[in-house]
XYZ file of C-alpha atoms in Angstrom:
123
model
C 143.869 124.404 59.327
C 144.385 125.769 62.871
C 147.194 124.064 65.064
C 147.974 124.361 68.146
C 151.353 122.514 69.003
C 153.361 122.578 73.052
C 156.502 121.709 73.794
C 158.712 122.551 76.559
C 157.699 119.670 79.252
C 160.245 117.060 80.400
C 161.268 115.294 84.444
C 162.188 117.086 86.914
C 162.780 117.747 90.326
C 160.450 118.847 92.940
C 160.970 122.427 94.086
C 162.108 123.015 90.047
C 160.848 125.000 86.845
C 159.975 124.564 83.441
C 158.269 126.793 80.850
C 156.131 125.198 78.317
C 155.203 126.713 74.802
C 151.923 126.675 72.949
C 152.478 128.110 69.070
C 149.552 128.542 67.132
C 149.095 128.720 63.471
C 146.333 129.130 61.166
C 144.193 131.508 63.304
C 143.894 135.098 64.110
C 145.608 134.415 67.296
C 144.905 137.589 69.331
C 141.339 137.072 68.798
C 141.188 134.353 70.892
C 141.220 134.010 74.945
C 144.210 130.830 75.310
C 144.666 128.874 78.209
C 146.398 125.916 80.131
C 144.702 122.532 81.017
C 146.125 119.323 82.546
C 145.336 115.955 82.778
C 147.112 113.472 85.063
C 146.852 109.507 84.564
C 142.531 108.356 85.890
C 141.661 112.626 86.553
C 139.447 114.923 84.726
C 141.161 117.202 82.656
C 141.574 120.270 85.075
C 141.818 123.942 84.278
C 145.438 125.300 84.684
C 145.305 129.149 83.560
C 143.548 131.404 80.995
C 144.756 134.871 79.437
C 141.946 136.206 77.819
C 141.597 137.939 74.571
C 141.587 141.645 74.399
C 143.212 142.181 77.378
C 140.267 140.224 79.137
C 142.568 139.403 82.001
C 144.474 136.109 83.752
C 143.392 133.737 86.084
C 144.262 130.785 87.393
C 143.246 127.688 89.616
C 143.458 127.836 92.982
C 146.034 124.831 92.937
C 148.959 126.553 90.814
C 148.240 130.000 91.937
C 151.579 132.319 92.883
C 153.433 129.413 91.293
C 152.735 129.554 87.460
C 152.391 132.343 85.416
C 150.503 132.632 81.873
C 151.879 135.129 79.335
C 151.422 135.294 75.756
C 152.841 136.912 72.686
C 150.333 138.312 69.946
C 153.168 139.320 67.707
C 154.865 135.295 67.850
C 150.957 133.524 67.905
C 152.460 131.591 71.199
C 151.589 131.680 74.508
C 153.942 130.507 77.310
C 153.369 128.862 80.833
C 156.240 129.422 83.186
C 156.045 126.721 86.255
C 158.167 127.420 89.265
C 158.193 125.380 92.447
C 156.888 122.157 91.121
C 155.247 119.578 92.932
C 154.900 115.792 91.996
C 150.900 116.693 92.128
C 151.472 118.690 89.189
C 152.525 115.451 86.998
C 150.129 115.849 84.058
C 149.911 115.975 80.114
C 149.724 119.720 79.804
C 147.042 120.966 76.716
C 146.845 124.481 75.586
C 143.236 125.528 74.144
C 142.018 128.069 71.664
C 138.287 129.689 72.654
C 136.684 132.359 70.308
C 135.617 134.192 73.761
C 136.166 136.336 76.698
C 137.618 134.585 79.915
C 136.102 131.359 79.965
C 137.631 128.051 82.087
C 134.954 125.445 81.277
C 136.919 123.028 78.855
C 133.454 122.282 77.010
C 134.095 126.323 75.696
C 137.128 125.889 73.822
C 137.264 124.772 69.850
C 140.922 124.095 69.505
C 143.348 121.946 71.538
C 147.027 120.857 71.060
C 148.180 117.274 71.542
C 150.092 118.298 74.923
C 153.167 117.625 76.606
C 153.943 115.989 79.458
C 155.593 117.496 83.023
C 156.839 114.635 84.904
C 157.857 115.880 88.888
C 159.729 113.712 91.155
C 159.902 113.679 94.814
């Protein structure tokens, strides 16, 4: 049973950081491209960042660009999301997502998804 489980969100500040956690379990974790999504309260869930498989490459939405960075661990089965300079825009129930191909961002593409936690920014 494949699960994908995040942690790491929580309130803060604007102008501060967090680092979220996705950990994986019951797949062949470096086989598959992982990425970020978010969804705040009445949006569409929105792409965050994706670190493809196979050393397919990163890339991320315009929006968080130079602020977040994507990593991930092969070795551990988790893959991280670092979030510097936060802004109360980025207030959203962060979802990491499993995808049995290269770089893809399109939500529709990925098979498994965690629960997600949520990053609260204040002003």
């Amino acid at each position: 049973q494949v699960q994908l489980v995040e942690s790491g969100g929580g309130l803060v500040q604007a102008g501060g950081s967090l680092r979220l956690w996705c950990a994986a379990s019951g797949l062949t974790f470096s086989t598959y491209t992982m990425a970020w999504f978010r969804q705040a309260p009445g949006k569409e869930r929105e792409f965050v960042a994706v670190y493809a498989r196979y050393g397919g490459g990163i890339q991320y939405s315009d929006s968080v660009k130079g602020r977040f960075t994507i990593s991930r661990d092969n070795a551990k089965n988790t893959m991280y999301l670092q979030l510097n300079n936060l802004k109360p825009e980025d207030t959203a129930v962060y979802s990491c997502a499993a995808a049995a191909l290269g770089m893809t961002t399109r939500p529709s593409t990925y098979r498994y998804w965690g629960q997600g936690t949520q990053v609260s920014v204040s002003s």
